[in-house]
Coordinates of C-alpha atoms and ligand atoms in Angstrom, one line a residue:
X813 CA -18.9 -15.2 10.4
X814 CA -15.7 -17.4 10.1
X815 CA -14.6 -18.0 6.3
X816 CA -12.1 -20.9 5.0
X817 CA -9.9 -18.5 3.3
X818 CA -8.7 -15.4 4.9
X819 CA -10.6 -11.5 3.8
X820 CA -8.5 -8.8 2.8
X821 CA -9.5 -5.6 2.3
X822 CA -7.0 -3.1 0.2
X823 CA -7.1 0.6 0.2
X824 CA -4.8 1.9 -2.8
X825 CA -4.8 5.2 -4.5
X826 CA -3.9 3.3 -7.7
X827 CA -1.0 4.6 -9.1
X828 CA 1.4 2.3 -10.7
X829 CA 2.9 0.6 -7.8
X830 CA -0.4 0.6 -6.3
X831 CA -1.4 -1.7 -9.8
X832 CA 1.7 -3.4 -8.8
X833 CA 0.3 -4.4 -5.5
X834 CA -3.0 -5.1 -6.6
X835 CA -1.7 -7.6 -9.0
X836 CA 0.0 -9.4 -6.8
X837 CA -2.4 -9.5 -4.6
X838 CA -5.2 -11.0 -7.4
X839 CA -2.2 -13.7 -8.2
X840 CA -1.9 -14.8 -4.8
X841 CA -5.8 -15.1 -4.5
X842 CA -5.5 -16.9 -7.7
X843 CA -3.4 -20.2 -6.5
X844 CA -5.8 -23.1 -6.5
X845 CA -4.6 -23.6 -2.6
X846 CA -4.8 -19.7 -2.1
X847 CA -5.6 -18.7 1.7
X848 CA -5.8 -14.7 0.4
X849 CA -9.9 -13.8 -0.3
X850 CA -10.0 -10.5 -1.8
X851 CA -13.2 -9.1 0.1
X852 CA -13.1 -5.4 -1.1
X853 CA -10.9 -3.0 -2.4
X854 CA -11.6 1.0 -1.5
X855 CA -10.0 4.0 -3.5
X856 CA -8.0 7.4 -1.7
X857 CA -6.8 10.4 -3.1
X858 CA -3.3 10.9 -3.8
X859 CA -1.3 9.9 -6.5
X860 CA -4.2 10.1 -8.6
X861 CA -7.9 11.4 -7.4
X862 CA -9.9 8.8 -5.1
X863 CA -12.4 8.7 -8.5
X864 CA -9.3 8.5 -10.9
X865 CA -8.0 5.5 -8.6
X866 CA -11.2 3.5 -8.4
X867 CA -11.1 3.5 -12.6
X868 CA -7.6 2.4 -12.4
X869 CA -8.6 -0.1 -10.4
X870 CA -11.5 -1.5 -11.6
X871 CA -10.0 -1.4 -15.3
X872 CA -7.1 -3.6 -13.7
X873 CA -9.6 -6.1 -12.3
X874 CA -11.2 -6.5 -15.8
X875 CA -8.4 -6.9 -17.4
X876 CA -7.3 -9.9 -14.6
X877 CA -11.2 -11.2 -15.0
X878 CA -11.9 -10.2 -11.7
X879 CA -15.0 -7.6 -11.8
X880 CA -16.8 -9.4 -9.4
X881 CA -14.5 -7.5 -6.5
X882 CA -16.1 -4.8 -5.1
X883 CA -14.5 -1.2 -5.7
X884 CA -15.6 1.8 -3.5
X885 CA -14.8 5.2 -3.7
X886 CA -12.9 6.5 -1.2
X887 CA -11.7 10.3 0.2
X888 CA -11.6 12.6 -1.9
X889 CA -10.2 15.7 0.2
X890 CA -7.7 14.7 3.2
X891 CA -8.8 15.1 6.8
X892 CA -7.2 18.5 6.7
X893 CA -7.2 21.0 3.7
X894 CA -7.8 20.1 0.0
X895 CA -5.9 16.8 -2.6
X896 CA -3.9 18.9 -4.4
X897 CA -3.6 17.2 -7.7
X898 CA -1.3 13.8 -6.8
X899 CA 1.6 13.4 -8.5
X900 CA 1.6 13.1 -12.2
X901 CA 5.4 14.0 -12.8
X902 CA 5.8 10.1 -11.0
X903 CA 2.4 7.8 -12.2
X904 CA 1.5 9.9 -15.6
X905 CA -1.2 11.9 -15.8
X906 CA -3.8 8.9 -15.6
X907 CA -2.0 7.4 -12.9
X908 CA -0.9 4.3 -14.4
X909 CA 1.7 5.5 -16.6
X910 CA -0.2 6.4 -19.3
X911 CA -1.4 3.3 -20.4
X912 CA -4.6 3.3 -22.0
X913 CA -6.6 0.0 -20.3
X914 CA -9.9 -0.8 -21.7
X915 CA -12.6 0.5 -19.7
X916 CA -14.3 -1.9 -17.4
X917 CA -17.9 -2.7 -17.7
X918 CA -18.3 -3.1 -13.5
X919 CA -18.9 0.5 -11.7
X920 CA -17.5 1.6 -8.6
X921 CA -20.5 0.2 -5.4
X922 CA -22.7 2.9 -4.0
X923 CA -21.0 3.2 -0.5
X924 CA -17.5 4.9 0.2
X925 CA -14.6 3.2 1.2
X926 CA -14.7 4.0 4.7
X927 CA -18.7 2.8 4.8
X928 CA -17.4 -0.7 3.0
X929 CA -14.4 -1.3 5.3
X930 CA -16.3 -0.5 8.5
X931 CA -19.2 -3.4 7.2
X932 CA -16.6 -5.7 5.8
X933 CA -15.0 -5.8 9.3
X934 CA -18.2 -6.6 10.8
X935 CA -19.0 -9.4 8.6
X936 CA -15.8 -10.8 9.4
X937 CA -15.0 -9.6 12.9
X938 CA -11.9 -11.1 13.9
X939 CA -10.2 -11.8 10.8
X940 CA -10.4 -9.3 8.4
X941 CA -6.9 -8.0 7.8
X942 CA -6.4 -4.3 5.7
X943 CA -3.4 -3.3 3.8
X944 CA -3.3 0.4 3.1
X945 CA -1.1 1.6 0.4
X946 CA -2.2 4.8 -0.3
X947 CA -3.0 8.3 2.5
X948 CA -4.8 6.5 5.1
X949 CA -8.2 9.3 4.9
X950 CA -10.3 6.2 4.5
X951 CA -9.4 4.1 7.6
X952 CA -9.4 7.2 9.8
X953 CA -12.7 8.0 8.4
X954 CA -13.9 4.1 8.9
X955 CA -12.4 4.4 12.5
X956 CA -14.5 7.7 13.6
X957 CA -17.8 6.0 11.7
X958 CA -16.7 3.0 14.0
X959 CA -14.3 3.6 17.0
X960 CA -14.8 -0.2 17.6
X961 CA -12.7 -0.9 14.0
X962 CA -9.5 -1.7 16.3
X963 CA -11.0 -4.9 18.2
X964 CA -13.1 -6.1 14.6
X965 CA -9.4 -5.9 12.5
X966 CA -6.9 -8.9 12.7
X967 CA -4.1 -6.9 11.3
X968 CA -3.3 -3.5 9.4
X969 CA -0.5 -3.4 7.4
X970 CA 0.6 0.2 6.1
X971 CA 2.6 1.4 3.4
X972 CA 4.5 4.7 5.0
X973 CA 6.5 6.8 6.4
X974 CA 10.2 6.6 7.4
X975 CA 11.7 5.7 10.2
X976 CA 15.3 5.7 9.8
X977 CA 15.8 6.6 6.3
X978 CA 15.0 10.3 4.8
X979 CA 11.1 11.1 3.5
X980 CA 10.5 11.0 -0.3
X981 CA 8.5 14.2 -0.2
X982 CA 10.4 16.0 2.5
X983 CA 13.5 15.6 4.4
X984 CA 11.2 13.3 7.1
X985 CA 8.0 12.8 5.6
X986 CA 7.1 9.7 2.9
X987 CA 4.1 10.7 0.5
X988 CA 1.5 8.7 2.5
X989 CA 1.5 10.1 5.3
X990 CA 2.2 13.7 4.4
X991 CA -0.7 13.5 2.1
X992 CA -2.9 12.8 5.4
X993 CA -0.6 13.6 8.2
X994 CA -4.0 14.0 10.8
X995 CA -5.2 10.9 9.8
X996 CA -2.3 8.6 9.9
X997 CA -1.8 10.2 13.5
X998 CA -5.7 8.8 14.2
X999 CA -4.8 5.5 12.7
X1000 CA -1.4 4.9 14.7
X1001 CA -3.0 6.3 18.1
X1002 CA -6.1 4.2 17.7
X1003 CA -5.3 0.3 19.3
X1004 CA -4.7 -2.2 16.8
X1005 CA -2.2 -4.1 15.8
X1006 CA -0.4 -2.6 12.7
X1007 CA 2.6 -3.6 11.0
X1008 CA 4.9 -0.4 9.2
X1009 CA 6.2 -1.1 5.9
X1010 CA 8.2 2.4 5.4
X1011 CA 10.6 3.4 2.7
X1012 CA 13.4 2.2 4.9
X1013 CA 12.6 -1.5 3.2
X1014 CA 10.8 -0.3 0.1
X1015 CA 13.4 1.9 -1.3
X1016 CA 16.7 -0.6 -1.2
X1017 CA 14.0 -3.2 -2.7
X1018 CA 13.9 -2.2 -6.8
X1019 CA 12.9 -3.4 -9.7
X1020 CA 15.2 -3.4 -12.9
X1021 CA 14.9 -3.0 -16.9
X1022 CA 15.3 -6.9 -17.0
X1023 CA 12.3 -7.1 -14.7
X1024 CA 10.5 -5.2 -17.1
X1025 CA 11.2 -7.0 -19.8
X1026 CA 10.0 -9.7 -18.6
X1027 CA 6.6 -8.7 -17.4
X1028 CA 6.1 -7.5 -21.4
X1029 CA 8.0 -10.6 -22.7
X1030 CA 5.5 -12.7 -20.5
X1031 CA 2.4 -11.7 -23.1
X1032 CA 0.3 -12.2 -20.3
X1033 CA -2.4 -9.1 -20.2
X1034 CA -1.8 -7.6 -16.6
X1035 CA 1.7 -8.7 -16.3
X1036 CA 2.3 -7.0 -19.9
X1037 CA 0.7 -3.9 -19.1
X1038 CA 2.3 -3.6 -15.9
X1039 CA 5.2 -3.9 -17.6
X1040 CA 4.4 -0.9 -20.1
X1041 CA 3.4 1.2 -17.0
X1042 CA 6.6 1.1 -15.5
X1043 CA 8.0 2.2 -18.6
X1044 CA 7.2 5.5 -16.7
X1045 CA 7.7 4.7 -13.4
X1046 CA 11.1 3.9 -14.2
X1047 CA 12.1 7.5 -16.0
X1048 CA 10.7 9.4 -12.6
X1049 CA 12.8 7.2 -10.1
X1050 CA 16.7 7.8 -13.1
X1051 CA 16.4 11.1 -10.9
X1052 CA 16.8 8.7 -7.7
X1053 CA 18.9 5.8 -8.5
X1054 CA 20.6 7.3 -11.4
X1055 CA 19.6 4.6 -13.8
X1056 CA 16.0 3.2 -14.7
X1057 CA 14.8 1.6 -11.9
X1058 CA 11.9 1.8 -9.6
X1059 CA 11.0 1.0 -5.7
X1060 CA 8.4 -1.4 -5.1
X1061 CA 6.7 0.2 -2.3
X1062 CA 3.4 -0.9 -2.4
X1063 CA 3.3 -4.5 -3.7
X1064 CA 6.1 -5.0 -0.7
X1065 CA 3.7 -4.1 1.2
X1066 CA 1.4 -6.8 0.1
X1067 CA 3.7 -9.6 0.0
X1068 CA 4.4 -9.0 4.2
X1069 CA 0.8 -8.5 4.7
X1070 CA 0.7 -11.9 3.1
X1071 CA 3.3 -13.7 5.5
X1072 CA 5.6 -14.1 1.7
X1073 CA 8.6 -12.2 3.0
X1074 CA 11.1 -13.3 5.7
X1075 CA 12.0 -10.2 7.8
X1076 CA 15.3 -9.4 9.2
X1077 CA 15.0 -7.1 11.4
X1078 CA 11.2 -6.0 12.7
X1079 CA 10.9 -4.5 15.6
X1080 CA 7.4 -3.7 17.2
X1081 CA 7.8 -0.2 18.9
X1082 CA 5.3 2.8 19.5
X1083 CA 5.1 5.5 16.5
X1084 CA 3.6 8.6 16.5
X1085 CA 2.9 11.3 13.2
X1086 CA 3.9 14.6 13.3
X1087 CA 1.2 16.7 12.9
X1088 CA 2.6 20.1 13.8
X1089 CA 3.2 23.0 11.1
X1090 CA 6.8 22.6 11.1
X1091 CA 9.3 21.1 8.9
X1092 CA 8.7 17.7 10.8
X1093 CA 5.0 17.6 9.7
X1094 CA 4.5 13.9 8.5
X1095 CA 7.0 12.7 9.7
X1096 CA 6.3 8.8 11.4
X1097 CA 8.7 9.3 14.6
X1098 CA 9.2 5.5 15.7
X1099 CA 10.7 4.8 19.1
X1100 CA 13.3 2.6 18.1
X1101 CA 15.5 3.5 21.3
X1102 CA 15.7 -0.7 21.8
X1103 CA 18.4 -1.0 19.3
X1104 CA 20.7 0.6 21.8
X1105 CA 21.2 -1.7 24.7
X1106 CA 19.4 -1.0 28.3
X1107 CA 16.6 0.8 27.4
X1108 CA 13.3 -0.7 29.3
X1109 CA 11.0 -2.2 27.4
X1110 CA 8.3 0.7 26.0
X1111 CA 4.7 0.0 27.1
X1112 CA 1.8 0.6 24.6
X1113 CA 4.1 -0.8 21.3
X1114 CA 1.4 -2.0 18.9
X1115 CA 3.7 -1.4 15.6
X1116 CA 5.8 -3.7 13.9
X1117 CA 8.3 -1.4 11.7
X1118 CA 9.8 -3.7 8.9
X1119 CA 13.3 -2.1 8.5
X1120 CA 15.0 -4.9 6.3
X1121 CA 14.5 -8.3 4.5
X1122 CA 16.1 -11.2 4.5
X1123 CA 16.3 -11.5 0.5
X1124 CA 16.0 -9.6 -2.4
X1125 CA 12.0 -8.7 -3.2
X1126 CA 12.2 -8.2 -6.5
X1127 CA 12.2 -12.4 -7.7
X1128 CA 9.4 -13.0 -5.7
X1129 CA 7.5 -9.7 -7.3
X1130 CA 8.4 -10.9 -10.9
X1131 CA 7.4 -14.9 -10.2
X1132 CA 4.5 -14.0 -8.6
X1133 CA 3.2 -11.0 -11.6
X1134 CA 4.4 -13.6 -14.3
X1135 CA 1.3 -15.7 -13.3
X1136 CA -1.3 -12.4 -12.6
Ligands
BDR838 C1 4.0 5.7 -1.7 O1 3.5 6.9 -2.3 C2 2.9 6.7 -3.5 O2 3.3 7.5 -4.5 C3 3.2 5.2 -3.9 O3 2.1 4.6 -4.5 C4 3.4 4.6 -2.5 O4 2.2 4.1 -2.0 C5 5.5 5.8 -1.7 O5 5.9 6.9 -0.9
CA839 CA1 0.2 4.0 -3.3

């Protein structure tokens, strides 16, 4: 089936840059001329549970008037071992900072993410593109439901790992991935075309207090609340940047899935993910050997690895969450 407007399915563990991404993401779909079709969005464990994540989500959508996207629950449990709680210390203890949304009316649908994702490709072979932002347990789990998902998928784009920066969770891993190592490995070995947005390009790109004030100043419901929920974010990251601040990992995301951002420097190489027991477990080890001159060509590169951007993120972010 071929559709005017292009279908995106998101994958989030929702999480207040995750809300960040979904909002911009609802305000792109929201431009009278948009392209962006918001076909599904599917929940994972991480820094909330896959159940926590899917309220947060769904209250998020309300609030934006948009209850008539469909929300599945996703992974509870990684491909490996148990979810060990997420990371309250960073999102709050509800995920979102704390903020109390008012509860949606809609309820999560009956199948799991990985179920949804796996249909929604088939309804839209060809053109469906994903954007994960959270562990990637559901698109492994859609691609061993499916081994076909690769050829049905136009274009994954991943929040993750680090390629030549240090991880955020240990010296080489980035929370994503080392909340699924064995699954991202699945996703990167299977053949599609994916496209790396790692905390090389996520961390450099911040928003500030002014940013904030903005989103509250705005009065707008989702931009306001956003606004309140990185009231949090922003105390977590003074340990980091040492002042209030916060990356703007997953809405950055968003905005290359969405063709917004002019990339400097991209390359498309081959990555792997460390799934051994030692200290390089999670890490995503891309072959980035071409920056040195005379190396051959590498066969089999299917990943673009955004390492930098030609501007400052952090306007568009703001103009576009001043109209979610
Ligand atoms: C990633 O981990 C999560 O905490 C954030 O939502 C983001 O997706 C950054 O490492
Ligand atoms: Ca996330």
């Amino acid at each position: 089936m071929t559709s005017a407007r292009t279908p995106y399915y998101l994958d989030c563990d929702t999480g207040i840059d995750d809300a960040l991404a979904i909002a911009y993401l609802l305000a792109a779909a929201a431009q009278p001329d948009s392209g962006v079709d918001i076909v599904g969005i599917g929940s994972v464990s991480g820094n909330v549970s896959a159940a926590m994540g899917a309220s947060n989500t769904l209250d998020l959508l309300a609030l934006a008037g948009r209850s008539d996207i469909p929300v599945a629950v996703g992974a509870h449990h990684p491909k490996v071992g148990e979810f060990r709680g997420g990371a309250p210390h960073v999102h709050g203890e509800n995920g979102i900072g704390n903020v109390e949304l008012e509860r949606s009316a809609a309820s999560a649908v009956s199948e799991s993410a990985a179920e949804m994702l796996v249909r929604l490709a088939h309804k839209h072979a060809g053109e469906l593109r994903v954007i994960a932002v959270g562990p990637l347990t559901n698109i492994a789990d859609a691609l061993h439901l499916d081994p076909t998902l690769p050829g049905l998928v136009k274009e994954l784009t991943i929040m993750g790992g680090a390629a030549l920066v240090p991880g955020n969770i240990t010296a080489v891993a980035e929370a994503n991935i080392a909340n699924d190592a064995d699954a991202a490995s699945d996703v990167f070995a299977a053949d599609w075309f994916i496209t790396l947005v790692p905390l090389d390009v996520t961390m450099p790109n911040v928003f500030l207090e002014e940013h904030r004030a903005a989103l509250i100043r705005s009065g707008r419901p989702v931009a306001s609340a956003l606004g309140h929920m990185l009231d949090h974010y922003f105390e977590f990251y003074v340990g980091v940047y040492g002042h209030r601040a916060s990356a703007l990992h997953d809405p950055l995301a968003v905005a290359v899935a969405l063709g917004d951002l002019a990339l400097k420097s991209a390359p498309v190489v081959r990555v792997v993910v460390d799934t051994t027991d030692g200290p390089g477990r999670g890490q995503t080890v891309c072959d980035l050997r071409g920056m040195y001159n005379g190396y051959p060509e590498q066969s089999g590169a299917h990943t673009r690895v955004v390492l930098s951007l030609e501007d400052d993120f952090a306007p568009t972010l703001l103009a576009r969450l001043l109209v979610a």
